[in-house]
GROMACS .gro file of C-alpha atoms in nm:
model
  458
    1MET     CA    1   1.337  -0.587   0.286
    2THR     CA    2   1.578  -0.839   0.125
    3VAL     CA    3   1.415  -1.152   0.026
    4PRO     CA    4   1.675  -1.410  -0.031
    5ALA     CA    5   1.568  -1.636  -0.313
    6GLY     CA    6   1.719  -1.920  -0.215
    7PRO     CA    7   2.043  -2.112  -0.401
    8VAL     CA    8   1.951  -2.162  -0.717
    9PRO     CA    9   2.126  -2.402  -0.895
   10ALA     CA   10   2.161  -2.396  -1.271
   11ASP     CA   11   2.145  -2.784  -1.358
   12PRO     CA   12   2.029  -3.076  -1.113
   13ASP     CA   13   2.198  -3.354  -1.187
   14ARG     CA   14   1.940  -3.575  -1.350
   15GLY     CA   15   2.019  -3.856  -1.609
   16ASP     CA   16   1.632  -3.937  -1.679
   17LYS     CA   17   1.476  -3.898  -1.985
   18GLY     CA   18   1.275  -3.584  -1.856
   19GLY     CA   19   1.609  -3.367  -1.854
   20VAL     CA   20   1.697  -3.493  -2.182
   21ARG     CA   21   1.376  -3.313  -2.318
   22THR     CA   22   1.452  -3.010  -2.106
   23ALA     CA   23   1.792  -3.009  -2.235
   24LEU     CA   24   1.673  -3.032  -2.620
   25ALA     CA   25   1.365  -2.784  -2.547
   26GLY     CA   26   1.615  -2.561  -2.465
   27LEU     CA   27   1.823  -2.527  -2.792
   28THR     CA   28   1.821  -2.186  -2.988
   29THR     CA   29   1.727  -2.068  -3.307
   30ARG     CA   30   2.071  -2.152  -3.394
   31GLY     CA   31   2.126  -2.472  -3.221
   32ARG     CA   32   1.823  -2.619  -3.384
   33SER     CA   33   1.934  -2.484  -3.744
   34PHE     CA   34   2.300  -2.636  -3.689
   35LEU     CA   35   2.109  -2.978  -3.561
   36ALA     CA   36   1.919  -2.983  -3.882
   37ALA     CA   37   2.182  -2.862  -4.091
   38GLY     CA   38   2.407  -3.152  -3.951
   39VAL     CA   39   2.129  -3.400  -4.009
   40ALA     CA   40   2.068  -3.316  -4.340
   41ALA     CA   41   2.430  -3.344  -4.452
   42ALA     CA   42   2.459  -3.684  -4.303
   43VAL     CA   43   2.173  -3.793  -4.471
   44CYS     CA   44   2.270  -3.616  -4.815
   45ALA     CA   45   2.658  -3.776  -4.763
   46TYR     CA   46   2.492  -4.117  -4.683
   47VAL     CA   47   2.281  -4.052  -5.034
   48LEU     CA   48   2.577  -3.921  -5.193
   49GLY     CA   49   2.862  -4.176  -5.041
   50GLN     CA   50   3.068  -3.871  -4.944
   51SER     CA   51   3.241  -3.941  -4.652
   52ASP     CA   52   3.391  -3.595  -4.570
   53LEU     CA   53   3.052  -3.454  -4.608
   54LEU     CA   54   2.910  -3.696  -4.333
   55ARG     CA   55   3.198  -3.602  -4.120
   56VAL     CA   56   3.118  -3.226  -4.151
   57GLY     CA   57   2.724  -3.347  -4.095
   58LEU     CA   58   2.817  -3.548  -3.747
   59LEU     CA   59   3.020  -3.212  -3.614
   60LEU     CA   60   2.730  -3.005  -3.730
   61ALA     CA   61   2.465  -3.222  -3.541
   62ALA     CA   62   2.712  -3.282  -3.254
   63LEU     CA   63   2.776  -2.909  -3.151
   64PRO     CA   64   2.427  -2.814  -3.034
   65LEU     CA   65   2.383  -3.164  -2.817
   66VAL     CA   66   2.723  -3.140  -2.671
   67CYS     CA   67   2.656  -2.742  -2.583
   68ALA     CA   68   2.303  -2.866  -2.451
   69THR     CA   69   2.434  -3.122  -2.219
   70VAL     CA   70   2.709  -2.992  -2.056
   71LEU     CA   71   2.501  -2.635  -1.994
   72TYR     CA   72   2.254  -2.896  -1.840
   73ARG     CA   73   2.464  -3.037  -1.606
   74THR     CA   74   2.642  -2.748  -1.536
   75ARG     CA   75   2.646  -2.803  -1.131
   76TYR     CA   76   2.764  -2.407  -1.008
   77ARG     CA   77   2.506  -2.245  -0.803
   78VAL     CA   78   2.352  -1.923  -0.764
   79ALA     CA   79   2.142  -1.708  -0.530
   80GLY     CA   80   1.954  -1.380  -0.575
   81THR     CA   81   1.841  -1.112  -0.351
   82ARG     CA   82   1.572  -0.868  -0.431
   83ARG     CA   83   1.521  -0.525  -0.231
   84LEU     CA   84   1.247  -0.254  -0.283
   85SER     CA   85   1.341   0.124  -0.172
   86PRO     CA   86   1.083   0.188  -0.029
   87ALA     CA   87   0.820  -0.097  -0.049
   88ARG     CA   88   0.538   0.146  -0.023
   89VAL     CA   89   0.520   0.420  -0.263
   90PRO     CA   90   0.214   0.702  -0.317
   91ALA     CA   91   0.055   0.658  -0.639
   92GLY     CA   92   0.246   0.832  -0.969
   93ALA     CA   93   0.601   0.795  -0.743
   94GLU     CA   94   0.860   0.550  -0.786
   95SER     CA   95   1.017   0.309  -0.659
   96ARG     CA   96   1.372   0.127  -0.722
   97VAL     CA   97   1.422  -0.214  -0.687
   98HIS     CA   98   1.784  -0.380  -0.637
   99LEU     CA   99   1.866  -0.709  -0.735
  100ARG     CA  100   2.165  -0.889  -0.639
  101MET     CA  101   2.332  -1.202  -0.778
  102ASP     CA  102   2.570  -1.406  -0.596
  103ASN     CA  103   2.746  -1.728  -0.697
  104VAL     CA  104   2.808  -1.933  -0.422
  105SER     CA  105   2.969  -2.216  -0.605
  106ARG     CA  106   3.317  -2.263  -0.669
  107LEU     CA  107   3.335  -2.269  -1.077
  108PRO     CA  108   3.266  -1.918  -1.280
  109THR     CA  109   2.967  -1.889  -1.412
  110GLY     CA  110   2.875  -1.837  -1.795
  111LEU     CA  111   2.674  -1.577  -1.934
  112LEU     CA  112   2.344  -1.470  -1.751
  113MET     CA  113   2.051  -1.322  -1.842
  114LEU     CA  114   1.827  -1.211  -1.572
  115GLN     CA  115   1.445  -1.127  -1.565
  116ASP     CA  116   1.203  -0.992  -1.330
  117ARG     CA  117   0.855  -1.065  -1.381
  118VAL     CA  118   0.659  -0.754  -1.324
  119PRO     CA  119   0.261  -0.648  -1.364
  120TYR     CA  120   0.205  -0.437  -1.644
  121VAL     CA  121   0.090  -0.152  -1.504
  122LEU     CA  122   0.433  -0.148  -1.322
  123GLY     CA  123   0.633  -0.083  -1.693
  124PRO     CA  124   0.828  -0.290  -1.914
  125ARG     CA  125   0.934  -0.666  -1.763
  126PRO     CA  126   1.330  -0.571  -1.676
  127ARG     CA  127   1.610  -0.790  -1.845
  128PHE     CA  128   1.995  -0.793  -1.788
  129VAL     CA  129   2.286  -0.939  -1.919
  130LEU     CA  130   2.566  -1.031  -1.675
  131ASP     CA  131   2.866  -1.120  -1.792
  132ARG     CA  132   3.135  -1.392  -1.589
  133VAL     CA  133   3.074  -1.414  -1.258
  134GLU     CA  134   3.372  -1.536  -1.070
  135PRO     CA  135   3.366  -1.797  -0.793
  136GLY     CA  136   3.171  -1.609  -0.426
  137GLY     CA  137   3.156  -1.310  -0.676
  138ARG     CA  138   2.866  -1.102  -0.702
  139ARG     CA  139   2.662  -0.860  -0.933
  140GLU     CA  140   2.384  -0.579  -0.835
  141VAL     CA  141   2.152  -0.392  -1.108
  142SER     CA  142   1.864  -0.226  -1.043
  143TYR     CA  143   1.566  -0.103  -1.213
  144ARG     CA  144   1.243   0.108  -1.141
  145VAL     CA  145   0.888   0.113  -1.127
  146ARG     CA  146   0.623   0.355  -1.126
  147SER     CA  147   0.203   0.286  -1.106
  148ASP     CA  148  -0.066   0.551  -1.123
  149LEU     CA  149  -0.312   0.316  -1.018
  150ARG     CA  150  -0.305   0.242  -0.631
  151GLY     CA  151  -0.298  -0.100  -0.513
  152ARG     CA  152  -0.056  -0.417  -0.414
  153TYR     CA  153   0.118  -0.544  -0.713
  154PRO     CA  154   0.346  -0.899  -0.689
  155LEU     CA  155   0.719  -0.835  -0.829
  156GLY     CA  156   0.877  -1.167  -0.933
  157PRO     CA  157   0.994  -1.469  -0.940
  158LEU     CA  158   1.300  -1.377  -1.080
  159GLN     CA  159   1.398  -1.566  -1.360
  160LEU     CA  160   1.760  -1.720  -1.464
  161ARG     CA  161   1.837  -1.776  -1.831
  162LEU     CA  162   2.193  -1.978  -1.877
  163THR     CA  163   2.306  -1.958  -2.200
  164ASP     CA  164   2.639  -2.128  -2.346
  165PRO     CA  165   2.938  -1.959  -2.535
  166PHE     CA  166   2.801  -2.048  -2.895
  167GLY     CA  167   2.475  -1.954  -2.825
  168MET     CA  168   2.324  -2.286  -2.904
  169CYS     CA  169   2.095  -2.351  -2.581
  170GLU     CA  170   1.935  -2.160  -2.325
  171LEU     CA  171   1.776  -2.304  -1.984
  172THR     CA  172   1.539  -2.074  -1.777
  173ARG     CA  173   1.555  -2.125  -1.412
  174SER     CA  174   1.335  -1.954  -1.133
  175PHE     CA  175   1.334  -1.844  -0.820
  176SER     CA  176   1.065  -1.932  -0.588
  177THR     CA  177   0.973  -1.602  -0.404
  178TYR     CA  178   0.845  -1.254  -0.481
  179ASP     CA  179   0.830  -0.947  -0.326
  180THR     CA  180   0.516  -0.713  -0.323
  181LEU     CA  181   0.498  -0.345  -0.380
  182THR     CA  182   0.228  -0.163  -0.246
  183VAL     CA  183   0.096   0.125  -0.405
  184ILE     CA  184  -0.109   0.400  -0.172
  185PRO     CA  185  -0.360   0.697  -0.276
  186GLY     CA  186  -0.141   1.021  -0.356
  187VAL     CA  187  -0.155   1.259  -0.016
  188GLU     CA  188  -0.216   1.612  -0.038
  189PRO     CA  189  -0.080   1.813   0.232
  190LEU     CA  190  -0.387   2.026   0.386
  191PRO     CA  191  -0.377   2.382   0.590
  192PRO     CA  192  -0.431   2.389   0.956
  193VAL     CA  193  -0.825   2.534   0.989
  194ARG     CA  194  -1.069   2.542   1.283
  195LEU     CA  195  -1.295   2.261   1.322
  196THR     CA  196  -1.546   2.144   1.602
  197GLY     CA  197  -1.574   1.841   1.754
  198GLU     CA  198  -1.247   1.720   1.888
  199ALA     CA  199  -1.184   1.642   2.217
  200LYS     CA  200  -0.851   1.858   2.273
  201GLY     CA  201  -0.558   1.669   2.425
  202TYR     CA  202  -0.220   1.644   2.260
  203GLY     CA  203  -0.070   1.959   2.056
  204ASP     CA  204  -0.356   2.205   2.057
  205GLY     CA  205  -0.611   2.041   2.356
  206ARG     CA  206  -0.585   2.032   2.746
  207LEU     CA  207  -0.879   1.851   2.805
  208ARG     CA  208  -0.747   1.571   3.040
  209SER     CA  209  -0.904   1.334   3.254
  210LEU     CA  210  -0.735   1.384   3.619
  211ALA     CA  211  -0.741   1.058   3.875
  212LEU     CA  212  -0.832   1.076   4.176
  213ALA     CA  213  -0.635   1.295   4.447
  214GLY     CA  214  -0.696   1.067   4.731
  215GLU     CA  215  -0.409   0.835   4.833
  216ASP     CA  216  -0.624   0.518   4.843
  217ASP     CA  217  -0.745   0.610   4.484
  218VAL     CA  218  -0.422   0.616   4.331
  219ILE     CA  219  -0.405   0.358   4.062
  220PRO     CA  220  -0.009   0.294   4.074
  221ARG     CA  221   0.162   0.160   3.784
  222GLY     CA  222   0.540   0.030   3.715
  223TYR     CA  223   0.800   0.262   3.695
  224ARG     CA  224   0.969   0.381   3.386
  225HIS     CA  225   1.297   0.504   3.284
  226GLY     CA  226   1.206   0.835   3.265
  227ASP     CA  227   0.972   0.886   3.506
  228ASP     CA  228   1.004   1.149   3.795
  229LEU     CA  229   1.110   1.001   4.132
  230ARG     CA  230   0.875   1.269   4.295
  231ARG     CA  231   0.550   1.009   4.178
  232VAL     CA  232   0.679   0.713   4.314
  233HIS     CA  233   0.414   0.565   4.543
  234TRP     CA  234   0.597   0.404   4.825
  235ARG     CA  235   0.295   0.222   4.972
  236SER     CA  236   0.253   0.042   4.647
  237THR     CA  237   0.665  -0.005   4.627
  238ALA     CA  238   0.634  -0.175   4.914
  239ARG     CA  239   0.319  -0.396   4.873
  240TYR     CA  240   0.441  -0.519   4.544
  241GLY     CA  241   0.819  -0.512   4.569
  242GLU     CA  242   0.910  -0.332   4.265
  243LEU     CA  243   0.905   0.093   4.208
  244MET     CA  244   0.573   0.190   4.132
  245VAL     CA  245   0.447   0.580   4.093
  246ARG     CA  246   0.162   0.753   4.050
  247ARG     CA  247  -0.085   0.773   3.744
  248GLU     CA  248  -0.183   1.173   3.833
  249GLU     CA  249  -0.289   1.225   3.501
  250GLN     CA  250  -0.420   1.062   3.160
  251PRO     CA  251  -0.394   1.316   2.829
  252GLN     CA  252  -0.691   1.194   2.640
  253ARG     CA  253  -0.637   1.254   2.289
  254SER     CA  254  -0.855   1.403   2.037
  255ARG     CA  255  -1.087   1.211   1.851
  256CYS     CA  256  -1.147   1.147   1.436
  257THR     CA  257  -1.294   0.912   1.245
  258VAL     CA  258  -1.280   0.921   0.891
  259LEU     CA  259  -1.540   0.765   0.687
  260LEU     CA  260  -1.524   0.652   0.358
  261ASP     CA  261  -1.822   0.572   0.130
  262THR     CA  262  -1.715   0.277  -0.070
  263ARG     CA  263  -2.063   0.192  -0.201
  264GLY     CA  264  -2.095   0.102  -0.544
  265ALA     CA  265  -2.434   0.296  -0.637
  266GLY     CA  266  -2.325   0.624  -0.531
  267PHE     CA  267  -1.962   0.634  -0.750
  268ALA     CA  268  -2.021   0.630  -1.121
  269GLY     CA  269  -1.716   0.605  -1.387
  270ALA     CA  270  -1.357   0.419  -1.316
  271GLY     CA  271  -0.964   0.472  -1.324
  272PRO     CA  272  -0.763   0.747  -1.146
  273ASP     CA  273  -0.949   1.046  -1.257
  274SER     CA  274  -1.276   0.942  -1.120
  275ALA     CA  275  -1.511   1.081  -0.812
  276PHE     CA  276  -1.408   0.731  -0.614
  277GLU     CA  277  -1.047   0.762  -0.660
  278TRP     CA  278  -1.050   1.146  -0.529
  279ALA     CA  279  -1.261   1.025  -0.239
  280VAL     CA  280  -0.990   0.740  -0.153
  281ALA     CA  281  -0.701   1.037  -0.208
  282GLY     CA  282  -0.908   1.297   0.030
  283THR     CA  283  -0.948   1.017   0.240
  284ALA     CA  284  -0.590   0.931   0.299
  285SER     CA  285  -0.468   1.306   0.294
  286VAL     CA  286  -0.749   1.376   0.587
  287LEU     CA  287  -0.590   1.085   0.757
  288VAL     CA  288  -0.244   1.178   0.754
  289HIS     CA  289  -0.305   1.573   0.846
  290MET     CA  290  -0.474   1.442   1.135
  291LEU     CA  291  -0.206   1.196   1.245
  292GLU     CA  292   0.055   1.466   1.262
  293ARG     CA  293  -0.179   1.705   1.441
  294GLY     CA  294  -0.183   1.451   1.707
  295PHE     CA  295  -0.561   1.299   1.732
  296SER     CA  296  -0.628   0.942   1.745
  297VAL     CA  297  -0.769   0.840   1.407
  298ARG     CA  298  -0.945   0.554   1.242
  299LEU     CA  299  -1.071   0.461   0.946
  300LEU     CA  300  -1.424   0.401   0.890
  301THR     CA  301  -1.631   0.227   0.552
  302ASP     CA  302  -1.967   0.213   0.443
  303THR     CA  303  -1.970  -0.166   0.536
  304GLY     CA  304  -1.894  -0.086   0.924
  305ASN     CA  305  -1.524  -0.186   0.907
  306SER     CA  306  -1.261   0.012   1.070
  307VAL     CA  307  -0.949   0.059   1.084
  308PRO     CA  308  -0.715  -0.007   1.238
  309GLY     CA  309  -0.926  -0.187   1.450
  310GLU     CA  310  -1.167  -0.225   1.736
  311GLY     CA  311  -0.897  -0.226   2.027
  312ALA     CA  312  -0.901   0.068   2.236
  313ASP     CA  313  -1.210   0.182   2.092
  314GLY     CA  314  -1.051   0.134   1.717
  315PHE     CA  315  -0.836   0.445   1.743
  316ALA     CA  316  -0.501   0.467   1.708
  317GLY     CA  317  -0.278   0.503   2.022
  318ALA     CA  318   0.030   0.648   2.115
  319SER     CA  319   0.320   0.793   1.913
  320GLN     CA  320   0.485   0.462   1.748
  321GLU     CA  321   0.114   0.337   1.767
  322SER     CA  322   0.008   0.565   1.525
  323ALA     CA  323   0.301   0.502   1.302
  324ASP     CA  324   0.180   0.155   1.258
  325ALA     CA  325  -0.192   0.255   1.243
  326ALA     CA  326  -0.084   0.515   0.961
  327GLY     CA  327   0.043   0.263   0.755
  328LEU     CA  328  -0.176  -0.032   0.804
  329MET     CA  329  -0.509   0.229   0.741
  330MET     CA  330  -0.287   0.369   0.438
  331ASP     CA  331  -0.213  -0.031   0.325
  332THR     CA  332  -0.608  -0.021   0.345
  333LEU     CA  333  -0.671   0.227   0.105
  334ALA     CA  334  -0.418   0.063  -0.129
  335VAL     CA  335  -0.626  -0.202  -0.246
  336ILE     CA  336  -1.030  -0.086  -0.124
  337ASP     CA  337  -1.237  -0.072  -0.364
  338HIS     CA  338  -1.599  -0.031  -0.403
  339SER     CA  339  -1.874  -0.214  -0.164
  340ASP     CA  340  -2.200  -0.452  -0.251
  341GLY     CA  341  -2.384  -0.243  -0.028
  342THR     CA  342  -2.643   0.016  -0.090
  343GLY     CA  343  -2.664   0.203   0.245
  344LEU     CA  344  -2.480   0.380   0.527
  345SER     CA  345  -2.653   0.201   0.840
  346ARG     CA  346  -2.365  -0.018   0.933
  347ALA     CA  347  -2.105   0.296   0.972
  348TYR     CA  348  -2.410   0.482   1.159
  349ASP     CA  349  -2.435   0.164   1.393
  350VAL     CA  350  -2.098   0.197   1.482
  351LEU     CA  351  -2.099   0.576   1.538
  352ARG     CA  352  -2.382   0.535   1.742
  353GLY     CA  353  -2.158   0.354   1.978
  354GLY     CA  354  -2.048   0.658   2.179
  355HIS     CA  355  -1.861   1.020   2.149
  356GLU     CA  356  -1.686   1.039   1.832
  357GLY     CA  357  -1.497   1.373   1.862
  358LEU     CA  358  -1.523   1.483   1.484
  359LEU     CA  359  -1.652   1.295   1.238
  360VAL     CA  360  -1.491   1.413   0.832
  361ALA     CA  361  -1.684   1.224   0.557
  362PHE     CA  362  -1.660   1.137   0.186
  363PHE     CA  363  -1.958   1.046   0.034
  364GLY     CA  364  -2.092   0.940  -0.300
  365ASP     CA  365  -2.431   1.013  -0.461
  366LEU     CA  366  -2.706   1.036  -0.137
  367ASP     CA  367  -3.043   0.913  -0.191
  368GLU     CA  368  -3.296   1.027   0.065
  369GLU     CA  369  -3.288   0.798   0.256
  370GLN     CA  370  -2.902   0.759   0.323
  371ALA     CA  371  -2.959   1.150   0.347
  372ALA     CA  372  -3.140   1.066   0.674
  373VAL     CA  373  -2.897   0.829   0.799
  374ALA     CA  374  -2.584   1.053   0.723
  375ALA     CA  375  -2.820   1.323   0.883
  376ARG     CA  376  -2.866   1.082   1.190
  377MET     CA  377  -2.453   1.032   1.269
  378ARG     CA  378  -2.423   1.425   1.322
  379GLN     CA  379  -2.594   1.327   1.706
  380ARG     CA  380  -2.321   1.079   1.810
  381THR     CA  381  -2.020   1.335   1.717
  382GLY     CA  382  -1.885   1.684   1.881
  383GLY     CA  383  -1.861   1.808   1.480
  384ALA     CA  384  -1.885   1.682   1.117
  385VAL     CA  385  -1.746   1.784   0.798
  386ALA     CA  386  -1.900   1.646   0.500
  387PHE     CA  387  -1.746   1.630   0.144
  388VAL     CA  388  -2.033   1.507  -0.077
  389LEU     CA  389  -1.940   1.401  -0.457
  390ASP     CA  390  -2.216   1.416  -0.740
  391SER     CA  391  -2.031   1.122  -0.981
  392ALA     CA  392  -2.235   1.221  -1.248
  393ASP     CA  393  -2.029   1.533  -1.325
  394TRP     CA  394  -1.722   1.346  -1.325
  395VAL     CA  395  -1.830   1.144  -1.567
  396ARG     CA  396  -2.034   1.444  -1.785
  397GLU     CA  397  -1.858   1.543  -2.119
  398PRO     CA  398  -1.782   1.909  -2.127
  399THR     CA  399  -2.018   1.877  -2.442
  400ASP     CA  400  -2.322   1.798  -2.209
  401PRO     CA  401  -2.558   2.010  -2.094
  402PRO     CA  402  -2.549   2.123  -1.724
  403ARG     CA  403  -2.749   1.944  -1.464
  404PRO     CA  404  -2.991   2.062  -1.217
  405LEU     CA  405  -2.890   2.118  -0.886
  406ASP     CA  406  -3.247   2.080  -0.710
  407GLY     CA  407  -3.218   1.740  -0.574
  408ARG     CA  408  -2.841   1.800  -0.502
  409GLU     CA  409  -2.849   2.076  -0.302
  410GLU     CA  410  -3.157   1.956  -0.140
  411ARG     CA  411  -2.925   1.689  -0.001
  412LEU     CA  412  -2.670   1.942   0.088
  413ARG     CA  413  -2.930   2.152   0.299
  414ARG     CA  414  -3.061   1.870   0.473
  415LEU     CA  415  -2.690   1.776   0.613
  416ARG     CA  416  -2.627   2.135   0.706
  417GLU     CA  417  -2.946   2.141   0.917
  418ALA     CA  418  -2.836   1.819   1.077
  419GLY     CA  419  -2.570   2.016   1.192
  420TRP     CA  420  -2.312   1.879   0.921
  421THR     CA  421  -2.059   2.074   0.718
  422ALA     CA  422  -2.129   1.974   0.408
  423VAL     CA  423  -1.901   2.107   0.084
  424ARG     CA  424  -1.993   1.986  -0.269
  425VAL     CA  425  -1.688   1.835  -0.450
  426SER     CA  426  -1.701   1.940  -0.827
  427ARG     CA  427  -1.468   1.759  -1.061
  428GLY     CA  428  -1.109   1.761  -1.012
  429ALA     CA  429  -1.159   2.047  -0.705
  430PRO     CA  430  -0.836   2.064  -0.472
  431LEU     CA  431  -0.920   1.904  -0.149
  432HIS     CA  432  -0.707   2.176   0.036
  433ASP     CA  433  -0.951   2.460  -0.115
  434LEU     CA  434  -1.284   2.279  -0.035
  435TRP     CA  435  -1.057   2.246   0.359
  436ARG     CA  436  -1.041   2.584   0.400
  437GLN     CA  437  -1.370   2.627   0.225
  438ALA     CA  438  -1.515   2.405   0.520
  439GLU     CA  439  -1.400   2.613   0.784
  440ARG     CA  440  -1.532   2.914   0.637
  441GLU     CA  441  -1.893   2.781   0.602
  442ARG     CA  442  -1.826   2.646   0.955
  443THR     CA  443  -1.727   2.986   1.096
  444GLY     CA  444  -2.036   3.128   0.899
  445VAL     CA  445  -2.262   2.871   1.078
  446VAL     CA  446  -2.107   2.952   1.390
  447ALA     CA  447  -2.096   3.328   1.359
  448ALA     CA  448  -2.480   3.342   1.249
  449SER     CA  449  -2.575   3.122   1.565
  450GLY     CA  450  -2.343   3.344   1.784
  451THR     CA  451  -2.209   3.008   1.942
  452ALA     CA  452  -1.874   2.831   1.926
  453ASP     CA  453  -1.891   2.496   2.044
  454GLY     CA  454  -1.506   2.295   2.171
  455GLU     CA  455  -1.333   2.506   1.870
  456GLY     CA  456  -0.984   2.343   1.815
  457ARG     CA  457  -0.701   2.349   1.567
  458SER     CA  458  -0.719   2.052   1.317
   0.00000   0.00000   0.00000
């Protein structure tokens, strides 16, 4: 993405007192020293009656003033552009920022000092020195930014410092626009495993909702490039005056809802190694994995908000829509933070709207009430997998005595009795290992019960 900063005059043609003050304020240490020395020499020449010293003083005082005036009234104009490659990066990855300066005036520029404003978390503020730029010429520079913390970070505005050949004066001009770098959570590749609950559709699934076969019950649609001509519905074509084809079958995509618990009461600690950040990264990994497997996916939080939205049941649709929805969900996860809520009832109300297919949840600390709400969520899904984080383990020092597991195991047991495949997440555990553990636990449950309801690859 290229954002033009627009032509910025090195100096507007002003003659007011404000312009004079701006020019004098731009004097460098060298320029102020010359001016002070010139004034002091002039005073001494007046006191001592030395005319030669007076001429030296006037020369010393006039040089920085002349440089400031000439620099301030310079009429050349420059334009700047910034391009991020890429504009959306995972946490810990680098993005390169390309800057280009164009001299759009008829005069060559002097020495230009370029500086881009970036947040401290992205690294040091980049500075460049550009030599003389000929009329119509351009200069290109680049720098790298990197952040271990997800979020949206503004880059800019770009600042240009102009200086005279003697270094007596510097003036700063700022461009008005800026770009935004989006740092999304890191995504961990997940292995394909067998989980329950998906309505099989694209890819590995085969369940389809067929239209009625009767000629009068056919629902036609407009012809699209690539449609089989044998599906042309001539009666509708004659009726509407355009080529219509039969909608013989509509494949139903497998659905998956990924629930992220963002309750502030459910997580302790902060920083890139905290339990909440692990849950956010795990959510991103599952979303990408399920989209790659051909699922219709949506992101749901404990507040009841769903992404990509409420249209089409809130799930991502076709492949192009899936790509757009994936970007939207990743942008949401880049800035998601703890919610003020204390319960999961709003998320349960959303799930209560209908059959949700597969539900993958990342829970923080669950008390008895919230464990009961989570257990009821299983009734509205074809299959459910829960990753339960005990955030106290993530903030516990290695020298601290281990905490008893009675209460935590009781919550997991309650979820499993409700039909969840519940996995306890210990500090720093790799998600792909837990993903396979979920498959093993589900397989053990199925083997023990002697049933396998709606198995499918995910």
